[in-house]
Structure formats: structure tokens, C-alpha cells
Backbone as numpy.savetxt, mean C-alpha at the origin, in Angstrom:
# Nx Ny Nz CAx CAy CAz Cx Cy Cz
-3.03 -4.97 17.39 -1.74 -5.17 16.76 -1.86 -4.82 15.27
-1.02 -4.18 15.02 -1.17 -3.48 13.20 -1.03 -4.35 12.20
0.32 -5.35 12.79 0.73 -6.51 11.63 -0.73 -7.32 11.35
-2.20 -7.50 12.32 -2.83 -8.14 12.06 -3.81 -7.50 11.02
-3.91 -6.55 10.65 -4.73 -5.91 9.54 -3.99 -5.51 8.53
-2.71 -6.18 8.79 -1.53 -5.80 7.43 -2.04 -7.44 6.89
-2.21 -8.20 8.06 -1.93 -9.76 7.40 -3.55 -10.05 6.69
-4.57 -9.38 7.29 -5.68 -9.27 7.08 -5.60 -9.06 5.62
-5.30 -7.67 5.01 -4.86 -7.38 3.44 -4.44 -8.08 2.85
-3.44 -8.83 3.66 -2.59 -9.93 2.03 -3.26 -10.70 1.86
-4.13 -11.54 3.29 -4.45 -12.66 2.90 -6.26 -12.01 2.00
-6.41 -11.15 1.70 -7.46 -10.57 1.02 -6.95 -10.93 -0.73
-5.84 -9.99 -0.99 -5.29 -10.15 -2.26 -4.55 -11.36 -2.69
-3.93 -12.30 -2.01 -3.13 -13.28 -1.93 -3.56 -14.29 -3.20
-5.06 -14.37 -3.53 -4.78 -15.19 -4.98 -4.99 -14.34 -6.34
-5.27 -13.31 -6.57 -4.96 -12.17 -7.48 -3.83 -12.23 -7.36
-2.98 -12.37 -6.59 -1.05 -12.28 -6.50 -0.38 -13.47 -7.31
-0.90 -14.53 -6.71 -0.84 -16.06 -7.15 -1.04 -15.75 -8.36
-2.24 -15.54 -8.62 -2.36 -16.13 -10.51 -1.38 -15.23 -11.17
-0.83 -14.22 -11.06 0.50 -13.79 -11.74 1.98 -14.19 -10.79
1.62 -14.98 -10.21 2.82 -15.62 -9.97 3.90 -14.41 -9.02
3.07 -13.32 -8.16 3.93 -12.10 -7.80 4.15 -12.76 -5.90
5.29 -12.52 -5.59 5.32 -12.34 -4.23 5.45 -11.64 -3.71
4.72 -11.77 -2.10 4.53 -10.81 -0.78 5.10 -10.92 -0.18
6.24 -9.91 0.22 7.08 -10.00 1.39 6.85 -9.57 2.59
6.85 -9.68 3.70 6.28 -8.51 4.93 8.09 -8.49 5.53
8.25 -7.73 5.76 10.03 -7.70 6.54 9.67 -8.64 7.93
10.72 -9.06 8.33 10.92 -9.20 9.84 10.71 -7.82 10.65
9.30 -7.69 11.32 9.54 -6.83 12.30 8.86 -7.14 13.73
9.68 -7.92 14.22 9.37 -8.69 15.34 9.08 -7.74 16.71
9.89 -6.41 16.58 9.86 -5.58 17.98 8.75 -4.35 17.19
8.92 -4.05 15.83 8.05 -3.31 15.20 6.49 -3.34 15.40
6.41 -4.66 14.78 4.89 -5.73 14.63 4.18 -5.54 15.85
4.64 -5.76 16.66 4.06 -6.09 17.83 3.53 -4.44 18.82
3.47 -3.66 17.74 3.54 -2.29 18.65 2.07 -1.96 18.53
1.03 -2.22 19.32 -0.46 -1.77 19.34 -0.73 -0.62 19.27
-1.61 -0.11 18.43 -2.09 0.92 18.39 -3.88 1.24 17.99
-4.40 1.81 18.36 -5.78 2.33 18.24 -6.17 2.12 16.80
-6.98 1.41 16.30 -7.77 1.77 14.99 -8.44 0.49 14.80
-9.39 0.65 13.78 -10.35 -0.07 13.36 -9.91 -0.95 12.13
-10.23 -2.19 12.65 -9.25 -3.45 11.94 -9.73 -3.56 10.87
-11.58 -3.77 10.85 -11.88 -4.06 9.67 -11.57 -2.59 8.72
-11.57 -1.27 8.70 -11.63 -0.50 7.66 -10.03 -0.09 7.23
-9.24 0.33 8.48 -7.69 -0.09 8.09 -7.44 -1.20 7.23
-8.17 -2.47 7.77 -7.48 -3.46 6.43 -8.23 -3.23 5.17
-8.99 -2.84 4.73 -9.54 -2.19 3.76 -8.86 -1.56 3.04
-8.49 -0.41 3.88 -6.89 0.64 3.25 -5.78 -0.06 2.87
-5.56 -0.99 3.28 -4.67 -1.60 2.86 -4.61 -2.73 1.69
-6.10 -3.37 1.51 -6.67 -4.25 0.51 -6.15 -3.12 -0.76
-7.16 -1.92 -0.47 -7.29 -0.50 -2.18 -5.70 -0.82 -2.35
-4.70 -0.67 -1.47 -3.61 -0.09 -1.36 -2.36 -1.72 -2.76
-2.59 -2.41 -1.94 -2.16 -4.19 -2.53 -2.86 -4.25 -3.79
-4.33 -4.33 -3.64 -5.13 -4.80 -5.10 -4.34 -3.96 -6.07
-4.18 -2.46 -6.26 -3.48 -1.45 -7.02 -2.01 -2.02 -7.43
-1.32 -2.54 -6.36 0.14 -3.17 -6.52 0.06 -3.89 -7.46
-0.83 -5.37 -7.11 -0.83 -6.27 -7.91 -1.86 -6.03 -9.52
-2.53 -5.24 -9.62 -3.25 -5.00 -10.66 -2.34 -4.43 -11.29
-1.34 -3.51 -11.33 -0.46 -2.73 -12.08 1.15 -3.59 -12.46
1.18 -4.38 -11.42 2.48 -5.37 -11.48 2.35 -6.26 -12.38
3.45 -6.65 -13.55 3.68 -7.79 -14.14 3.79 -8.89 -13.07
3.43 -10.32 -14.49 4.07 -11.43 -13.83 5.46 -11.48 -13.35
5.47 -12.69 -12.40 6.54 -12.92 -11.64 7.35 -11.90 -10.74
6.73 -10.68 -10.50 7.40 -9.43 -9.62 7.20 -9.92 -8.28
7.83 -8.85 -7.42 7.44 -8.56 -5.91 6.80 -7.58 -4.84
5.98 -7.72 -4.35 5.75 -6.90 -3.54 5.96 -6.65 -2.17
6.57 -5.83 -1.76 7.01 -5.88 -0.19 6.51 -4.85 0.64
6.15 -5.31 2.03 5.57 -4.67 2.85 6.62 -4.81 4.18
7.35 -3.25 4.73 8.01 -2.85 5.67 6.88 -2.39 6.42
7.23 -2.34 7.80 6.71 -1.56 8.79 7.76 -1.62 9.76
7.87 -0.09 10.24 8.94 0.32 11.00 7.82 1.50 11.89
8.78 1.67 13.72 8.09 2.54 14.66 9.16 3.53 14.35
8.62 5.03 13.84 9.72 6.10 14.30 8.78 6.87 15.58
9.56 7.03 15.94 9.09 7.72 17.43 7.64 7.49 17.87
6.65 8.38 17.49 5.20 8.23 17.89 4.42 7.83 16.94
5.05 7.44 15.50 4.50 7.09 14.64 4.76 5.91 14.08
3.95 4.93 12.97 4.35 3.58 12.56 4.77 4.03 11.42
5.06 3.48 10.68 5.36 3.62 9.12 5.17 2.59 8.61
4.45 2.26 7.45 4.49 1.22 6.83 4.56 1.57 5.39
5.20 0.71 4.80 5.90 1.27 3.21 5.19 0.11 2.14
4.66 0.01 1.09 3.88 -0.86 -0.16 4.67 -0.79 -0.98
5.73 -1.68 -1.51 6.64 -1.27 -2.73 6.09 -2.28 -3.48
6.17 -1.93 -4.61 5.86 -2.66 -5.90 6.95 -2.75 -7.07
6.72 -3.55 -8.11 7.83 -3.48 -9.03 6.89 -3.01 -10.28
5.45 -2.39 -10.28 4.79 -2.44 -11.70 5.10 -1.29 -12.38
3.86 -0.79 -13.30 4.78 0.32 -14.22 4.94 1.73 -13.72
4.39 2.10 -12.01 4.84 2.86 -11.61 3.69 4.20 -12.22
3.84 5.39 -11.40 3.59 6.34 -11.54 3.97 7.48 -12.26
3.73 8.51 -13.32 4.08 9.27 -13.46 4.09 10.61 -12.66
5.17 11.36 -12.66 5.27 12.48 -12.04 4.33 13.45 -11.82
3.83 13.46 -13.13 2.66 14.66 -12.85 1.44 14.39 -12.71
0.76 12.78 -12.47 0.37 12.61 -11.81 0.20 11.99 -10.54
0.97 11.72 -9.95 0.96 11.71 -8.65 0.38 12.37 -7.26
-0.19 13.66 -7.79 -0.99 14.52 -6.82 -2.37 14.60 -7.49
-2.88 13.07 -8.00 -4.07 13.07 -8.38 -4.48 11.34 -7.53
-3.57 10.52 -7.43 -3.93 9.37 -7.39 -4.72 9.39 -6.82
-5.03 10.39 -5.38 -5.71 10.02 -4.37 -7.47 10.04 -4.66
-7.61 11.11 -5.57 -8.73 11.57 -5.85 -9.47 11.15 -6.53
-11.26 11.05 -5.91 -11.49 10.10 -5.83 -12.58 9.84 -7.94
-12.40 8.66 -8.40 -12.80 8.56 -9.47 -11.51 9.17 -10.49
-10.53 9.15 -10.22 -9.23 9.10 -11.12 -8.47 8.17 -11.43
-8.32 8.01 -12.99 -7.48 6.86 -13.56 -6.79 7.23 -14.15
-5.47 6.91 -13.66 -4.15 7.82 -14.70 -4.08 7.52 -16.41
-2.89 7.63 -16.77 -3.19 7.50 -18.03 -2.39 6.46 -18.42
-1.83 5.25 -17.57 -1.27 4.68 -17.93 -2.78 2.89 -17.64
-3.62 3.39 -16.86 -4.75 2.40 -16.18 -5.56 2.10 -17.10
-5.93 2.42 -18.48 -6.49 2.17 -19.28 -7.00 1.01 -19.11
-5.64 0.26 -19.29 -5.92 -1.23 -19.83 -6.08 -2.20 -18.08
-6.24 -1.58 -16.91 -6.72 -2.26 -16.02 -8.21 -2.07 -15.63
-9.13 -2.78 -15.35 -10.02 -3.06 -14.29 -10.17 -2.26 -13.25
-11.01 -1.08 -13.24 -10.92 -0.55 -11.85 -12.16 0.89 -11.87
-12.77 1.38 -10.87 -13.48 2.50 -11.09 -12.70 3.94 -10.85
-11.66 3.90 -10.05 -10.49 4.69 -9.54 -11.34 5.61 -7.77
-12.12 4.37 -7.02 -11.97 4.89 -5.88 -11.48 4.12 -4.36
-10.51 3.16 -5.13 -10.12 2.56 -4.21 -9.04 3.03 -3.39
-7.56 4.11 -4.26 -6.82 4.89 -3.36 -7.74 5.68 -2.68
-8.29 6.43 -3.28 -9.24 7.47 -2.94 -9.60 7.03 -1.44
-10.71 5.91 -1.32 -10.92 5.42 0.06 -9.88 5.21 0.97
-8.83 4.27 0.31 -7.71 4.03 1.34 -7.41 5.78 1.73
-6.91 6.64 1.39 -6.37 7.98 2.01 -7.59 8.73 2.64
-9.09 8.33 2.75 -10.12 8.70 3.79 -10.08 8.11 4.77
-9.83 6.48 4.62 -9.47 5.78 6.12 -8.50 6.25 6.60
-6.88 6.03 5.78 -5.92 6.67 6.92 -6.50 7.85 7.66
-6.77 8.84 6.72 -7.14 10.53 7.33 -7.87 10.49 8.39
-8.66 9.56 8.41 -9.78 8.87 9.30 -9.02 8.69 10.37
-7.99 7.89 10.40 -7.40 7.62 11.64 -6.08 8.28 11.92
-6.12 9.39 11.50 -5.01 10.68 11.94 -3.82 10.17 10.97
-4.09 9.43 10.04 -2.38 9.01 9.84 -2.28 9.93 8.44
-1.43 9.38 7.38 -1.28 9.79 6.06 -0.76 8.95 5.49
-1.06 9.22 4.17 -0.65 8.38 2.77 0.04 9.39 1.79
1.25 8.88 0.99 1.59 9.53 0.06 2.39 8.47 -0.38
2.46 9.07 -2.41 3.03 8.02 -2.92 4.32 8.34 -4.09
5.42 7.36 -3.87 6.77 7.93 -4.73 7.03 7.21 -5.30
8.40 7.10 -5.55 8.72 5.87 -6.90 9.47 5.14 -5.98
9.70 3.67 -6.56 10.31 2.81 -6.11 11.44 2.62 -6.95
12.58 3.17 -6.19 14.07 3.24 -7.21 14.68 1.64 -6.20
15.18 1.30 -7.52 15.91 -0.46 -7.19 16.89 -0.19 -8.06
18.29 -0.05 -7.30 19.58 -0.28 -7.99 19.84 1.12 -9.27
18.92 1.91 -8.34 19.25 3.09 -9.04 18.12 3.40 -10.16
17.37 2.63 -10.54 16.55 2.64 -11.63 15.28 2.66 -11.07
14.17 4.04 -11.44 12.25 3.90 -10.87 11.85 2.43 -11.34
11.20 1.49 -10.42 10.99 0.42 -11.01 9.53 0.37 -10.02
8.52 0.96 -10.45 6.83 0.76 -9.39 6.96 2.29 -8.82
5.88 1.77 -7.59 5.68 2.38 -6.85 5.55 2.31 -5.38
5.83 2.99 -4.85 5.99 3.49 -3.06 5.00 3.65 -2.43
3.94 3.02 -2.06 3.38 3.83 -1.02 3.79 4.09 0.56
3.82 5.22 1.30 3.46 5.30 2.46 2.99 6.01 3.21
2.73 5.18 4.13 0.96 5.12 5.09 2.39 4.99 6.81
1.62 6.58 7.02 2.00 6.73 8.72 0.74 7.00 9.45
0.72 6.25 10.53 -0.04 6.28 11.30 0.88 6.57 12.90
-0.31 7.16 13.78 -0.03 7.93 15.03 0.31 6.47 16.22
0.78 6.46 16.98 0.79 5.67 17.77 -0.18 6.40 19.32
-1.19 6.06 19.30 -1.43 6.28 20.21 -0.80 6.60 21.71
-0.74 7.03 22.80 -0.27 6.97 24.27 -0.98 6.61 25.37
């Protein structure tokens, strides 16, 4: 079940979240959640730890973070929104790579190969990662990730 290596992740990051006071949302996806698919729990939730730790390391106090997962046809989707300071445009076709720190990461904690890994696991397990802005009420406010994965047959 996927929701269990989604829940695996939060409860990984869950007091790094706490001490800035940020919340985790997961949507209701009761017919979603429950859709099994093939992959490896411990390194998927891994991908998903790089994926959260990044949320909450870049997010101010008191924000949110929310985690959708939706089935389109043969595939899952699961979406990482954040409210922090977000990505710039031109770099965005670097995040993934591995030992890169944008230019806004200065002032965080980090070696820059934790996306990096997360987008070898997905790739690992046929899926993909890519990342956009998170527009709220019309305004870029964070960042987007999403992570599709294959549904097995």
C-alpha cells in the first residue's frame, strides 16, 4: 500500500515540522490510498523523507505542507506542496542533480544529494519526479513536487 511509505516519511520528518510549528496534511484518499502497487518501502520512503526534509527545511514557521495522492489511470500521482521560498525558474532543471544547492540554500543545512537520491529511487522504480511552483490564490507561494509512479498489473 503506497499511503504506508507516504506515512512512513512524515512520521520520519514529523518533529523537524513540529519545532517550526508547520503542518502535514495528507488529503482524504480513501479509494486512492488503498491502491497497491509494487515497490520497495524502505527506499521509496526514503524518496519521500529527501522529498519533506527539503519542504520543511526551506518552509517558514507556522506554514503547511500537503501531501495529495490521486490514481490517474495506470499511474499514482502524488503531489508535495509547500508554502517556503520556493524555486527559481532557472533553476529548476538543476534541483535534481546530484551535489547542487541553489542560490537561495545558502543559509540551510544540507549537502544537496538528497533530491538527487529521491529522483534515482523514483527512476528506480519506473516512476518520475518533477518540480513547479506552488501558486495559492494566484500568487507562487513554495514549491510542487511531483512524483508518478506506475501502477503495476
Amino acid at each position: 500500500n503506497l499511503f504506508d511509505a507516504i506515512l512512513e516519511a512524515v512520521n520520519g520528518i514529523w518533529l523537524k515540522a513540529e519545532a517550526k510549528n508547520i503542518i502535514i496534511e495528507v488529503n482524504d484518499c480513501s479509494v486512492d490510498c488503498s491502491q497497491t502497487i509494487m515497490y520497495d518501502r524502505k527506499w521509496l520512503s526514503e524518496a519521500f523523507v529527501n522529498i519533506l526534509d527539503n519542504a520543511v527545511k526551506y518552509s517558514g514557521e507556522n506554514t503547511e505542507i500537503s501531501i495529495h495522492i490521486a490514481k490517474l489511470n495506470q499511474m499514482m500521482r502524488i503531489e508535495f506542496k509547500d508554502q517556503g521560498m520556493g524555486i527559481p525558474d532557472e533553476e529548476k532543471h538543476n534541483v535534481f542533480k546530484r551535489f547542487y544547492r541553489g542560490t537561495a540554500s545558502s543559509s540551510a543545512c544540507g549537502s544537496g544529494v538528497g533530491l538527487y537520491l529521491a529522483r534515482r529511487i523514483i527512476s528506480e522504480h519506473q516512476g518520475t519526479i518533477m518540480v513547479k511552483d506552488n501558486v495559492i490564490d494566484g500568487t507562487k507561494k513554495g514549491s510542487l513536487f511531483v512524483v508518478h509512479l506506475p501502477i503495476n498489473q
